[in-house]
Short mmCIF file of the C-alpha atoms (twelve columns), coordinates in Angstrom:
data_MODEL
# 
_entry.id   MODEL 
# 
loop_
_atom_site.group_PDB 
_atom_site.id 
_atom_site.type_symbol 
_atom_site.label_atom_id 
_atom_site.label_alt_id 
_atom_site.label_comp_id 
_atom_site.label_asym_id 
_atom_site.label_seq_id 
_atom_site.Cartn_x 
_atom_site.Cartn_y 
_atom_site.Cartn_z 
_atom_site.pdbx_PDB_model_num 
ATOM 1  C CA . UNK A 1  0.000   0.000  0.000  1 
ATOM 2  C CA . UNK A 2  1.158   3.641  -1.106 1 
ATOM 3  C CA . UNK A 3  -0.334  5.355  1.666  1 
ATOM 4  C CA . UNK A 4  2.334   4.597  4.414  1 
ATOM 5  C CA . UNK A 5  5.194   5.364  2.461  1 
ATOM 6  C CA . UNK A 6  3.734   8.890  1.326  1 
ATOM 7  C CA . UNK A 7  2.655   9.800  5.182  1 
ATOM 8  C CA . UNK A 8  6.395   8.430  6.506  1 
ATOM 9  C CA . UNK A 9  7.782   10.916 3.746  1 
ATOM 10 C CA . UNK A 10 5.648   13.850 3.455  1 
ATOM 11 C CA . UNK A 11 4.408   14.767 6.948  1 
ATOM 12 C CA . UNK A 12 7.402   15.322 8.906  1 
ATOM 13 C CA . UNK A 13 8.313   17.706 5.931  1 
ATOM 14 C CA . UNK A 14 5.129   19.413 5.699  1 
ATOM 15 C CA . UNK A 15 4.987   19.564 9.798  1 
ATOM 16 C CA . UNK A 16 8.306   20.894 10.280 1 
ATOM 17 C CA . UNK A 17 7.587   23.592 7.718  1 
ATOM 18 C CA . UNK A 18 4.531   24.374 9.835  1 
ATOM 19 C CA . UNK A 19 6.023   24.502 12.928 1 
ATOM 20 C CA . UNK A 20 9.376   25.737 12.261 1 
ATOM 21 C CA . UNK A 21 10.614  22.904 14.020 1 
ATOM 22 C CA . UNK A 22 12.651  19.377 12.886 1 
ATOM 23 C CA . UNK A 23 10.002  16.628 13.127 1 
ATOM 24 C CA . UNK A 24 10.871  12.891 12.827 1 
ATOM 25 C CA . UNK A 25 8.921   9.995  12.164 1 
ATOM 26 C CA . UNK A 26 10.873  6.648  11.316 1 
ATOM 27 C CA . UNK A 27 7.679   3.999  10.278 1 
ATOM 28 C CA . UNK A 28 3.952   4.160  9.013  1 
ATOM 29 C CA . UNK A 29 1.593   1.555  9.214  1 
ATOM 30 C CA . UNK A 30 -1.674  1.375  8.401  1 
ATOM 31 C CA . UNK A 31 -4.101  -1.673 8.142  1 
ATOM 32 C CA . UNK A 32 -7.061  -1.318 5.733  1 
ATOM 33 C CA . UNK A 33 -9.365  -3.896 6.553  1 
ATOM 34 C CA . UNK A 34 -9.528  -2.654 10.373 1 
ATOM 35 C CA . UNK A 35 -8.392  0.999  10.060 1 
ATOM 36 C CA . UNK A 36 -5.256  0.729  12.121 1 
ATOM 37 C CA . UNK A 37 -3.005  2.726  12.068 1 
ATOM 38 C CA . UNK A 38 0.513   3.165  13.727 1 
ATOM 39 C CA . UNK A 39 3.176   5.586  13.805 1 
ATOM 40 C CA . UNK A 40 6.483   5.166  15.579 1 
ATOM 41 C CA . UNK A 41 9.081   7.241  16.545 1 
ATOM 42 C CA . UNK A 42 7.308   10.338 16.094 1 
ATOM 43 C CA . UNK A 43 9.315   13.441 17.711 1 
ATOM 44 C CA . UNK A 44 9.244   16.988 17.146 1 
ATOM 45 C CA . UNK A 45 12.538  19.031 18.610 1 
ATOM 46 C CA . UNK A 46 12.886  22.377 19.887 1 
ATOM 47 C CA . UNK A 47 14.798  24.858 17.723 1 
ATOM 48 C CA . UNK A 48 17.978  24.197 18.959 1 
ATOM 49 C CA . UNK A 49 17.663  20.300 18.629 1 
ATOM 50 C CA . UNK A 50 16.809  19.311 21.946 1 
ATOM 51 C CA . UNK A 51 13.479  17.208 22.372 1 
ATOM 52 C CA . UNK A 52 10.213  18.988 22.547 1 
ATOM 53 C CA . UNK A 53 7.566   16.110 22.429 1 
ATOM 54 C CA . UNK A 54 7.376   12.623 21.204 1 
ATOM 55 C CA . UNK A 55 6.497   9.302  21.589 1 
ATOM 56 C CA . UNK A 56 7.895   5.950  20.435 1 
ATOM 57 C CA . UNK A 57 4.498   4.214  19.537 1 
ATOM 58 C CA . UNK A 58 1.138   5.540  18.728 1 
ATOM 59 C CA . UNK A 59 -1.578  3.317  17.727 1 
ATOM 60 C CA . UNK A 60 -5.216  4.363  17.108 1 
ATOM 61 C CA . UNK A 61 -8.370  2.932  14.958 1 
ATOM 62 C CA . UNK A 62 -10.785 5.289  13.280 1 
ATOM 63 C CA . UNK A 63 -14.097 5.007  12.047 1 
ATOM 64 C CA . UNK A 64 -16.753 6.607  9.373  1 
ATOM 65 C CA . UNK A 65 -19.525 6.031  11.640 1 
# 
């Protein structure tokens, strides 16, 4: 699936534009049959490089209805 790959490549580029600050965000999953999806190592650092807020694993399902 395409989807992971573009989300792992294009948000922490379009975030850190955003923000002004470096975001990072090493894997993408997402499973369509149940609407998983997971995102790990997701950080965003302060200006100077030091950590702001992260998180190692985040895993959510979403729904329609």
């Amino acid at each position: 699936m395409l989807a992971p790959y573009i989300v792992q490549q294009q948000a922490p580029k379009q975030l850190s534009q955003m923000l002004n600050r470096e975001v990072v965000l090493s894997d993408v999953a997402i499973n369509p049959f149940t609407l998983a999806v997971s995102l790990d190592n997701f950080a965003i650092k302060e200006a100077d490089g030091t950590p702001f807020v992260g998180f190692h694993q985040l895993s959510f399902e979403y729904q329609f209805w």
